[in-house]
Short mmCIF file of N, CA and C in Angstrom, two decimals:
data_model
loop_
_atom_site.label_atom_id
_atom_site.label_comp_id
_atom_site.label_asym_id
_atom_site.label_seq_id
_atom_site.Cartn_x
_atom_site.Cartn_y
_atom_site.Cartn_z
N UNK X 1 12.03 -3.23 4.27
CA UNK X 1 11.25 -4.40 3.77
C UNK X 1 12.08 -5.53 3.59
N UNK X 2 11.72 -6.52 4.29
CA UNK X 2 12.25 -7.96 4.53
C UNK X 2 12.00 -8.64 3.17
N UNK X 3 12.67 -9.67 2.73
CA UNK X 3 12.39 -10.53 1.69
C UNK X 3 11.41 -11.57 2.46
N UNK X 4 10.50 -12.06 1.79
CA UNK X 4 9.45 -13.17 1.92
C UNK X 4 10.23 -14.44 2.62
N UNK X 5 9.52 -14.85 3.69
CA UNK X 5 10.31 -16.07 4.38
C UNK X 5 9.07 -16.65 4.89
N UNK X 6 9.36 -18.08 5.09
CA UNK X 6 8.19 -18.87 5.64
C UNK X 6 7.74 -18.26 7.01
N UNK X 7 6.42 -18.40 7.21
CA UNK X 7 5.78 -17.67 8.47
C UNK X 7 5.00 -18.77 9.15
N UNK X 8 5.29 -18.78 10.43
CA UNK X 8 4.73 -19.79 11.34
C UNK X 8 3.15 -19.55 11.67
N UNK X 9 2.84 -18.20 11.82
CA UNK X 9 1.42 -17.98 12.08
C UNK X 9 1.16 -16.58 11.33
N UNK X 10 0.04 -16.59 10.85
CA UNK X 10 -0.64 -15.36 10.21
C UNK X 10 -1.73 -14.83 11.06
N UNK X 11 -1.59 -13.52 11.41
CA UNK X 11 -2.73 -13.00 12.23
C UNK X 11 -3.20 -11.93 11.14
N UNK X 12 -4.45 -11.61 11.52
CA UNK X 12 -5.35 -10.55 10.85
C UNK X 12 -5.98 -9.84 11.57
N UNK X 13 -6.57 -8.56 11.18
CA UNK X 13 -7.69 -7.87 11.95
C UNK X 13 -8.26 -6.93 10.73
N UNK X 14 -9.11 -6.24 11.32
CA UNK X 14 -9.92 -5.27 10.20
C UNK X 14 -9.71 -3.88 10.94
N UNK X 15 -9.30 -2.86 10.14
CA UNK X 15 -9.28 -1.56 10.61
C UNK X 15 -10.33 -0.64 9.90
N UNK X 16 -11.13 0.16 10.54
CA UNK X 16 -12.02 0.81 9.83
C UNK X 16 -11.56 2.28 9.44
N UNK X 17 -11.25 2.46 8.16
CA UNK X 17 -10.60 3.57 7.81
C UNK X 17 -11.57 4.68 7.14
N UNK X 18 -11.31 5.84 7.03
CA UNK X 18 -12.06 6.88 6.21
C UNK X 18 -12.38 6.11 4.68
N UNK X 19 -11.53 5.39 4.12
CA UNK X 19 -11.91 4.92 2.75
C UNK X 19 -12.45 3.41 2.98
N UNK X 20 -13.05 3.30 4.07
CA UNK X 20 -13.69 1.66 4.32
C UNK X 20 -12.95 0.82 4.97
N UNK X 21 -13.39 -0.28 5.40
CA UNK X 21 -12.72 -1.32 6.11
C UNK X 21 -11.64 -1.73 5.19
N UNK X 22 -10.35 -1.91 6.21
CA UNK X 22 -9.18 -2.52 5.54
C UNK X 22 -8.83 -3.69 6.21
N UNK X 23 -8.55 -4.71 5.50
CA UNK X 23 -7.95 -6.15 6.12
C UNK X 23 -6.36 -5.96 6.37
N UNK X 24 -6.05 -6.35 7.45
CA UNK X 24 -4.66 -6.17 7.78
C UNK X 24 -4.05 -7.57 8.05
N UNK X 25 -2.93 -8.04 7.31
CA UNK X 25 -2.63 -9.53 7.77
C UNK X 25 -1.12 -9.47 7.60
N UNK X 26 -0.51 -10.25 8.51
CA UNK X 26 0.81 -10.41 8.86
C UNK X 26 1.10 -11.36 9.72
N UNK X 27 2.50 -11.43 10.11
CA UNK X 27 3.12 -12.38 11.38
C UNK X 27 3.17 -11.38 12.50
N UNK X 28 3.80 -11.91 13.48
CA UNK X 28 4.02 -11.11 14.77
C UNK X 28 5.17 -9.95 14.55
N UNK X 29 5.81 -10.12 13.57
CA UNK X 29 7.05 -9.09 13.15
C UNK X 29 6.74 -8.07 11.94
N UNK X 30 5.96 -8.47 11.09
CA UNK X 30 5.79 -7.49 9.91
C UNK X 30 4.46 -7.62 9.36
N UNK X 31 4.08 -6.56 8.65
CA UNK X 31 2.68 -6.47 7.83
C UNK X 31 3.04 -7.11 6.43
N UNK X 32 2.35 -8.12 5.96
CA UNK X 32 2.22 -8.61 4.54
C UNK X 32 1.21 -8.33 3.74
N UNK X 33 0.16 -7.80 4.22
CA UNK X 33 -1.15 -7.44 3.40
C UNK X 33 -1.82 -6.52 4.02
N UNK X 34 -2.46 -5.79 2.96
CA UNK X 34 -3.39 -4.60 3.45
C UNK X 34 -4.42 -4.80 2.18
N UNK X 35 -5.50 -5.11 2.57
CA UNK X 35 -6.52 -5.23 1.49
C UNK X 35 -7.76 -4.34 1.59
N UNK X 36 -8.35 -3.78 0.60
CA UNK X 36 -9.70 -2.75 0.87
C UNK X 36 -10.80 -4.06 0.77
N UNK X 37 -11.64 -3.86 1.87
CA UNK X 37 -12.69 -5.05 2.06
C UNK X 37 -13.68 -4.92 0.91
N UNK X 38 -13.91 -3.60 0.33
CA UNK X 38 -15.04 -3.40 -0.50
C UNK X 38 -14.44 -3.68 -1.98
N UNK X 39 -13.36 -4.08 -2.31
CA UNK X 39 -12.42 -4.38 -3.50
C UNK X 39 -13.07 -5.59 -4.03
N UNK X 40 -13.14 -5.84 -5.33
CA UNK X 40 -13.41 -7.22 -6.10
C UNK X 40 -12.45 -7.96 -5.73
N UNK X 41 -11.43 -7.50 -5.51
CA UNK X 41 -10.03 -8.37 -5.29
C UNK X 41 -9.61 -8.60 -4.00
N UNK X 42 -10.71 -8.10 -2.99
CA UNK X 42 -10.47 -8.24 -1.75
C UNK X 42 -9.71 -9.58 -0.91
N UNK X 43 -8.91 -9.56 -0.19
CA UNK X 43 -8.30 -10.68 0.43
C UNK X 43 -9.31 -11.26 1.61
N UNK X 44 -9.34 -12.52 1.72
CA UNK X 44 -10.19 -13.04 2.68
C UNK X 44 -9.29 -13.73 3.62
N UNK X 45 -9.64 -13.86 5.01
CA UNK X 45 -8.82 -14.42 6.02
C UNK X 45 -9.01 -16.02 5.57
N UNK X 46 -7.66 -16.49 5.52
CA UNK X 46 -7.56 -18.09 5.46
C UNK X 46 -7.95 -18.73 6.61
N UNK X 47 -8.50 -20.22 6.60
CA UNK X 47 -8.72 -20.96 7.69
C UNK X 47 -7.71 -20.89 8.81
N UNK X 48 -6.44 -20.93 8.37
CA UNK X 48 -5.31 -20.92 9.49
C UNK X 48 -4.89 -19.74 9.92
N UNK X 49 -5.56 -18.54 9.49
CA UNK X 49 -5.11 -17.36 10.03
C UNK X 49 -5.88 -17.08 11.36
N UNK X 50 -5.09 -16.23 12.16
CA UNK X 50 -5.53 -16.12 13.75
C UNK X 50 -6.08 -14.55 13.72
N UNK X 51 -7.32 -14.49 14.12
CA UNK X 51 -7.71 -13.18 14.47
C UNK X 51 -7.03 -12.65 15.49
N UNK X 52 -6.56 -11.44 15.57
CA UNK X 52 -5.70 -10.76 16.59
C UNK X 52 -5.42 -9.46 16.24
N UNK X 53 -5.83 -8.35 16.96
CA UNK X 53 -5.36 -7.18 16.49
C UNK X 53 -4.24 -6.78 17.30
N UNK X 54 -3.48 -7.15 18.10
CA UNK X 54 -2.18 -6.75 18.98
C UNK X 54 -1.23 -6.69 17.89
N UNK X 55 -1.10 -7.68 17.19
CA UNK X 55 0.24 -7.37 16.22
C UNK X 55 0.25 -6.29 15.13
N UNK X 56 -1.01 -5.56 15.22
CA UNK X 56 -1.12 -4.58 14.25
C UNK X 56 -1.46 -3.23 15.00
N UNK X 57 -0.77 -3.16 16.29
CA UNK X 57 -1.15 -2.02 17.02
C UNK X 57 -0.54 -0.69 16.32
N UNK X 58 0.81 -0.92 15.89
CA UNK X 58 1.65 -0.04 15.26
C UNK X 58 1.17 0.50 13.79
N UNK X 59 0.83 -0.52 13.02
CA UNK X 59 0.25 -0.26 11.77
C UNK X 59 -1.18 0.68 11.94
N UNK X 60 -2.02 0.30 12.88
CA UNK X 60 -3.15 0.97 13.23
C UNK X 60 -2.78 2.39 13.55
N UNK X 61 -2.01 2.54 14.37
CA UNK X 61 -1.46 3.93 15.03
C UNK X 61 -1.05 4.87 13.65
N UNK X 62 -0.17 4.10 12.89
CA UNK X 62 0.48 4.92 11.90
C UNK X 62 -0.75 5.24 10.70
N UNK X 63 -1.61 4.43 10.51
CA UNK X 63 -2.81 4.60 9.42
C UNK X 63 -3.54 5.62 9.89
N UNK X 64 -3.97 5.62 11.39
CA UNK X 64 -4.80 6.82 11.90
C UNK X 64 -4.15 8.14 11.74
N UNK X 65 -2.56 8.23 11.97
CA UNK X 65 -1.95 9.45 11.97
C UNK X 65 -2.00 9.94 10.51
N UNK X 66 -1.87 8.90 9.57
CA UNK X 66 -1.73 9.37 8.12
C UNK X 66 -3.18 9.78 7.66
N UNK X 67 -4.25 9.19 8.09
CA UNK X 67 -5.45 9.67 7.56
C UNK X 67 -5.90 11.01 8.46
N UNK X 68 -5.20 11.06 9.50
CA UNK X 68 -5.43 12.61 10.28
C UNK X 68 -4.64 13.50 9.84
N UNK X 69 -3.73 13.11 8.74
CA UNK X 69 -2.85 14.15 8.21
C UNK X 69 -1.45 14.33 9.18
N UNK X 70 -1.16 13.61 9.89
CA UNK X 70 -0.18 13.74 10.82
C UNK X 70 1.11 12.90 10.30
N UNK X 71 0.90 12.07 9.49
CA UNK X 71 1.97 11.34 9.01
C UNK X 71 2.25 11.22 7.66
N UNK X 72 3.41 11.57 7.17
CA UNK X 72 3.55 11.52 5.68
C UNK X 72 4.36 10.34 5.26
N UNK X 73 5.18 9.72 6.05
CA UNK X 73 5.74 8.61 5.61
C UNK X 73 5.73 7.23 6.64
N UNK X 74 5.41 6.17 6.18
CA UNK X 74 5.07 5.12 7.06
C UNK X 74 6.55 4.36 7.34
N UNK X 75 6.64 4.04 8.63
CA UNK X 75 7.96 3.28 9.11
C UNK X 75 7.54 2.07 9.81
N UNK X 76 7.25 1.27 9.06
CA UNK X 76 6.76 -0.25 9.44
C UNK X 76 7.70 -1.44 8.82
N UNK X 77 7.73 -2.26 9.57
CA UNK X 77 8.38 -3.39 9.01
C UNK X 77 7.17 -4.24 8.01
N UNK X 78 7.70 -4.49 6.75
CA UNK X 78 6.89 -5.00 5.75
C UNK X 78 7.60 -6.35 4.96
N UNK X 79 6.91 -7.29 4.73
CA UNK X 79 7.34 -8.29 3.92
C UNK X 79 6.39 -8.46 2.91
N UNK X 80 7.05 -8.32 1.56
CA UNK X 80 6.32 -8.49 0.37
C UNK X 80 6.77 -9.69 -0.55
N UNK X 81 5.88 -10.35 -0.83
CA UNK X 81 6.17 -11.47 -1.75
C UNK X 81 5.60 -11.17 -3.10
N UNK X 82 6.80 -11.52 -4.05
CA UNK X 82 6.43 -11.08 -5.49
C UNK X 82 7.69 -11.60 -6.30
N UNK X 83 7.63 -11.48 -7.63
CA UNK X 83 8.65 -11.67 -8.30
C UNK X 83 10.06 -10.58 -8.10
N UNK X 84 11.06 -10.50 -8.61
CA UNK X 84 12.16 -9.87 -8.57
C UNK X 84 11.62 -8.37 -9.11
N UNK X 85 10.94 -8.42 -10.33
CA UNK X 85 10.59 -7.21 -11.14
C UNK X 85 9.55 -6.66 -10.14
N UNK X 86 8.42 -7.39 -9.42
CA UNK X 86 7.38 -6.60 -8.63
C UNK X 86 8.11 -6.06 -7.41
N UNK X 87 9.14 -6.61 -6.95
CA UNK X 87 9.76 -6.00 -5.79
C UNK X 87 10.46 -4.86 -5.99
N UNK X 88 11.00 -4.82 -7.16
CA UNK X 88 11.79 -3.35 -7.79
C UNK X 88 10.62 -2.34 -8.00
N UNK X 89 9.57 -2.55 -8.56
CA UNK X 89 8.36 -1.50 -8.71
C UNK X 89 7.98 -1.15 -7.16
N UNK X 90 7.78 -1.92 -6.33
CA UNK X 90 7.04 -1.69 -5.37
C UNK X 90 8.06 -0.91 -4.45
N UNK X 91 9.40 -1.28 -4.32
CA UNK X 91 10.51 -0.33 -3.91
C UNK X 91 10.54 0.94 -4.26
N UNK X 92 10.37 0.99 -5.52
CA UNK X 92 10.44 2.27 -6.24
C UNK X 92 9.09 3.11 -5.78
N UNK X 93 7.88 2.52 -5.54
CA UNK X 93 6.88 3.23 -5.04
C UNK X 93 7.18 3.84 -3.80
N UNK X 94 7.71 3.41 -3.09
CA UNK X 94 8.29 3.86 -1.54
C UNK X 94 9.14 5.17 -1.68
N UNK X 95 9.50 5.45 -2.71
CA UNK X 95 10.31 6.63 -2.91
C UNK X 95 9.52 7.88 -3.68
N UNK X 96 8.25 7.71 -4.05
CA UNK X 96 7.55 8.62 -4.43
C UNK X 96 7.03 9.49 -3.27
N UNK X 97 7.46 11.03 -3.08
CA UNK X 97 7.09 11.83 -1.89
C UNK X 97 5.53 11.92 -1.69
N UNK X 98 5.27 11.87 -0.41
CA UNK X 98 4.02 12.27 -0.04
C UNK X 98 3.38 13.39 -0.75
N UNK X 99 2.29 13.45 -1.37
CA UNK X 99 1.57 14.45 -2.06
C UNK X 99 1.93 14.59 -3.42
N UNK X 100 2.81 13.87 -4.15
CA UNK X 100 3.25 14.08 -5.39
C UNK X 100 2.88 12.66 -6.11
N UNK X 101 2.74 13.06 -7.36
CA UNK X 101 2.50 11.78 -8.40
C UNK X 101 3.43 11.70 -9.70
N UNK X 102 3.52 10.50 -9.94
CA UNK X 102 4.25 10.26 -11.03
C UNK X 102 3.62 9.09 -12.18
N UNK X 103 3.92 9.32 -13.38
CA UNK X 103 3.26 8.52 -14.36
C UNK X 103 3.90 6.92 -14.47
N UNK X 104 3.24 6.17 -15.02
CA UNK X 104 3.52 4.74 -15.10
C UNK X 104 4.88 4.76 -15.93
N UNK X 105 5.03 5.58 -16.96
CA UNK X 105 6.31 5.73 -17.91
C UNK X 105 7.51 6.29 -16.87
N UNK X 106 7.31 7.10 -16.01
CA UNK X 106 8.20 7.66 -15.16
C UNK X 106 8.81 6.48 -14.07
N UNK X 107 7.64 5.76 -13.56
CA UNK X 107 8.00 4.76 -12.86
C UNK X 107 8.72 3.72 -13.63
N UNK X 108 8.62 3.35 -14.66
CA UNK X 108 9.21 2.42 -15.61
C UNK X 108 10.65 2.92 -15.67
N UNK X 109 10.86 4.11 -15.96
CA UNK X 109 12.26 4.64 -15.85
C UNK X 109 13.01 4.93 -14.55
N UNK X 110 12.31 4.82 -13.61
CA UNK X 110 12.94 4.87 -12.19
C UNK X 110 13.34 3.58 -12.12
N UNK X 111 12.92 2.32 -12.36
CA UNK X 111 13.40 0.99 -12.28
C UNK X 111 14.31 0.69 -13.51
N UNK X 112 14.60 1.51 -14.23
CA UNK X 112 15.71 1.11 -15.27
C UNK X 112 15.22 0.51 -16.36
N UNK X 113 13.96 0.34 -16.73
CA UNK X 113 13.28 -0.39 -17.75
C UNK X 113 12.15 0.50 -18.27
N UNK X 114 12.46 1.42 -19.00
CA UNK X 114 11.65 2.47 -19.75
C UNK X 114 10.46 2.05 -20.59
N UNK X 115 10.83 0.61 -21.19
CA UNK X 115 9.77 0.31 -22.15
C UNK X 115 8.86 -0.69 -21.31
N UNK X 116 8.98 -1.20 -20.09
CA UNK X 116 8.26 -1.83 -19.35
C UNK X 116 6.97 -1.24 -18.78
N UNK X 117 6.42 -0.28 -19.49
CA UNK X 117 5.25 0.48 -18.82
C UNK X 117 4.11 -0.42 -18.38
N UNK X 118 3.53 -1.22 -19.39
CA UNK X 118 2.42 -2.36 -19.03
C UNK X 118 2.93 -3.00 -17.75
N UNK X 119 4.09 -3.72 -17.90
CA UNK X 119 4.42 -4.51 -16.77
C UNK X 119 4.50 -3.87 -15.43
N UNK X 120 4.94 -2.56 -15.46
CA UNK X 120 4.96 -1.69 -14.21
C UNK X 120 3.45 -1.42 -13.79
N UNK X 121 2.63 -1.31 -14.75
CA UNK X 121 1.23 -1.20 -14.30
C UNK X 121 0.57 -2.36 -13.60
N UNK X 122 1.06 -3.58 -14.20
CA UNK X 122 0.49 -4.73 -13.52
C UNK X 122 1.12 -5.17 -12.39
N UNK X 123 2.39 -4.82 -11.99
CA UNK X 123 3.08 -4.98 -10.72
C UNK X 123 2.46 -3.92 -9.62
N UNK X 124 2.12 -2.71 -10.38
CA UNK X 124 1.65 -1.61 -9.29
C UNK X 124 0.40 -2.35 -8.82
N UNK X 125 -0.50 -2.69 -9.77
CA UNK X 125 -1.75 -3.23 -9.64
C UNK X 125 -1.76 -4.41 -8.53
N UNK X 126 -0.64 -5.03 -8.34
CA UNK X 126 -0.45 -6.14 -7.63
C UNK X 126 0.10 -6.01 -6.17
N UNK X 127 0.46 -4.99 -5.99
CA UNK X 127 0.96 -4.34 -4.77
C UNK X 127 0.11 -4.80 -3.48
N UNK X 128 0.63 -5.59 -2.68
CA UNK X 128 0.10 -6.40 -1.54
C UNK X 128 -0.31 -5.32 -0.39
N UNK X 129 0.21 -4.29 -0.33
CA UNK X 129 0.21 -3.48 0.89
C UNK X 129 0.02 -1.73 0.33
N UNK X 130 -1.19 -1.61 -0.17
CA UNK X 130 -1.48 -0.21 -0.89
C UNK X 130 -1.56 0.64 0.49
N UNK X 131 -1.58 1.94 0.01
CA UNK X 131 -1.54 3.09 0.88
C UNK X 131 -0.24 3.23 1.43
N UNK X 132 0.32 2.12 2.21
CA UNK X 132 1.51 2.24 3.09
C UNK X 132 2.57 2.13 1.90
N UNK X 133 2.59 1.29 0.78
CA UNK X 133 3.32 1.19 -0.35
C UNK X 133 2.63 1.87 -1.41
N UNK X 134 2.77 3.44 -1.46
CA UNK X 134 1.80 4.26 -2.31
C UNK X 134 1.63 4.11 -3.72
N UNK X 135 0.92 3.12 -4.07
CA UNK X 135 0.71 2.93 -5.47
C UNK X 135 -0.35 3.99 -5.92
N UNK X 136 -1.08 4.38 -4.97
CA UNK X 136 -2.28 5.45 -5.69
C UNK X 136 -1.36 6.67 -6.17
N UNK X 137 -0.19 6.86 -5.86
CA UNK X 137 0.47 8.12 -6.37
C UNK X 137 0.86 7.99 -7.84
N UNK X 138 0.62 6.84 -8.36
CA UNK X 138 0.93 6.64 -9.99
C UNK X 138 -0.12 6.98 -10.57
N UNK X 139 -0.20 7.78 -11.81
CA UNK X 139 -1.17 8.15 -12.59
C UNK X 139 -0.90 7.87 -13.90
N UNK X 140 -1.82 8.01 -14.85
CA UNK X 140 -1.50 8.03 -16.18
C UNK X 140 -0.53 9.26 -16.88
N UNK X 141 0.02 9.10 -17.88
CA UNK X 141 0.76 10.19 -18.37
C UNK X 141 0.19 11.34 -18.81
N UNK X 142 -1.19 11.14 -18.96
CA UNK X 142 -2.01 12.47 -19.40
C UNK X 142 -2.49 13.18 -17.94
N UNK X 143 -2.14 12.55 -17.00
CA UNK X 143 -2.48 12.97 -15.65
C UNK X 143 -3.90 12.47 -14.97
N UNK X 144 -4.47 11.55 -15.96
CA UNK X 144 -5.70 10.84 -15.48
C UNK X 144 -5.41 9.76 -14.37
N UNK X 145 -6.39 9.87 -13.46
CA UNK X 145 -6.54 8.60 -12.67
C UNK X 145 -6.62 7.25 -13.20
N UNK X 146 -5.77 6.55 -13.19
CA UNK X 146 -5.90 5.18 -13.68
C UNK X 146 -6.14 4.02 -12.52
N UNK X 147 -6.44 3.04 -12.84
CA UNK X 147 -6.78 1.79 -12.08
C UNK X 147 -6.22 1.84 -10.69
N UNK X 148 -6.89 1.24 -9.76
CA UNK X 148 -6.67 1.15 -8.28
C UNK X 148 -7.34 0.11 -7.65
N UNK X 149 -6.62 -0.69 -6.98
CA UNK X 149 -7.50 -1.81 -6.39
C UNK X 149 -8.59 -1.59 -5.51
N UNK X 150 -8.52 -0.18 -4.61
CA UNK X 150 -9.38 0.16 -3.84
C UNK X 150 -10.47 0.98 -4.58
N UNK X 151 -10.43 1.08 -6.03
CA UNK X 151 -11.31 1.87 -6.78
C UNK X 151 -10.92 3.32 -6.89
N UNK X 152 -11.28 3.96 -8.02
CA UNK X 152 -10.75 5.27 -8.38
C UNK X 152 -11.24 6.35 -7.09
N UNK X 153 -12.51 6.20 -6.92
CA UNK X 153 -12.91 7.16 -5.86
C UNK X 153 -12.05 7.02 -4.66
N UNK X 154 -11.51 5.82 -4.21
CA UNK X 154 -10.47 5.76 -2.98
C UNK X 154 -9.07 6.39 -3.37
N UNK X 155 -8.83 6.24 -4.77
CA UNK X 155 -7.45 6.72 -5.16
C UNK X 155 -7.61 8.28 -5.01
N UNK X 156 -8.70 8.92 -5.49
CA UNK X 156 -8.74 10.22 -5.57
C UNK X 156 -8.73 10.78 -4.07
N UNK X 157 -9.52 9.98 -3.27
CA UNK X 157 -9.65 10.73 -1.99
C UNK X 157 -8.17 10.52 -1.17
N UNK X 158 -7.38 9.62 -1.23
CA UNK X 158 -6.07 9.41 -0.91
C UNK X 158 -5.28 10.61 -1.48
N UNK X 159 -5.43 10.92 -2.76
CA UNK X 159 -4.43 11.97 -3.38
C UNK X 159 -4.99 13.39 -2.81
N UNK X 160 -6.36 13.50 -2.77
CA UNK X 160 -6.82 14.83 -2.07
C UNK X 160 -6.53 15.00 -0.86
N UNK X 161 -6.38 13.79 0.18
CA UNK X 161 -6.04 14.01 1.34
C UNK X 161 -4.60 14.47 1.61
N UNK X 162 -3.65 13.86 0.86
CA UNK X 162 -2.36 14.34 0.85
C UNK X 162 -2.11 15.73 0.23
N UNK X 163 -2.70 16.05 -0.68
CA UNK X 163 -2.68 17.39 -1.21
C UNK X 163 -3.17 18.58 -0.28
N UNK X 164 -4.31 18.26 0.33
CA UNK X 164 -4.79 19.19 1.41
C UNK X 164 -3.79 19.36 2.54
N UNK X 165 -3.29 18.32 2.80
CA UNK X 165 -2.35 18.36 3.94
C UNK X 165 -0.83 19.24 3.69
N UNK X 166 -0.60 19.12 2.53
CA UNK X 166 0.64 19.82 1.86
C UNK X 166 0.43 21.23 1.53
N UNK X 167 -1.18 21.63 1.18
CA UNK X 167 -1.31 23.03 1.21
C UNK X 167 -1.58 23.59 2.44
N UNK X 168 -1.45 22.93 3.69
CA UNK X 168 -1.63 23.54 4.99
C UNK X 168 -0.24 23.82 5.59
N UNK X 169 0.86 23.29 4.86
CA UNK X 169 2.17 23.65 5.37
C UNK X 169 2.78 25.15 4.90
#
């Protein structure tokens, strides 16, 4: 994951996934955003963004493989813009193994700030690249599914997909 830098052109496309349409945005080198089109917080293409699916060919290929149960870990160039704290949380999310879940408390501990559970939750909810940076793998301490930008039914579907694939191994 590269640090945020000024971008000359932002491209976008829509990918029709099993969890609904996803907006993909980025530059010619890296993905910067994945947004659930059905979400209340869905990103909308800005006036200066250019519609072009070519920069996202590898992103789409890997998403298709993930949803098809053939891919367990994404290998894509990402640029995530956020605070130092958010970046620490988002990097920690990428270490949660496929098919596993951790609590917000455990995630706060992983970043070395065990009392920052609420701040971790806010950072998790601000993740600009869900699914690929797997914020859906974070659940409540009691095992309940809690907030997700794509909706709890989408979170449940993603976790079920990963668990079903693991059970086939």
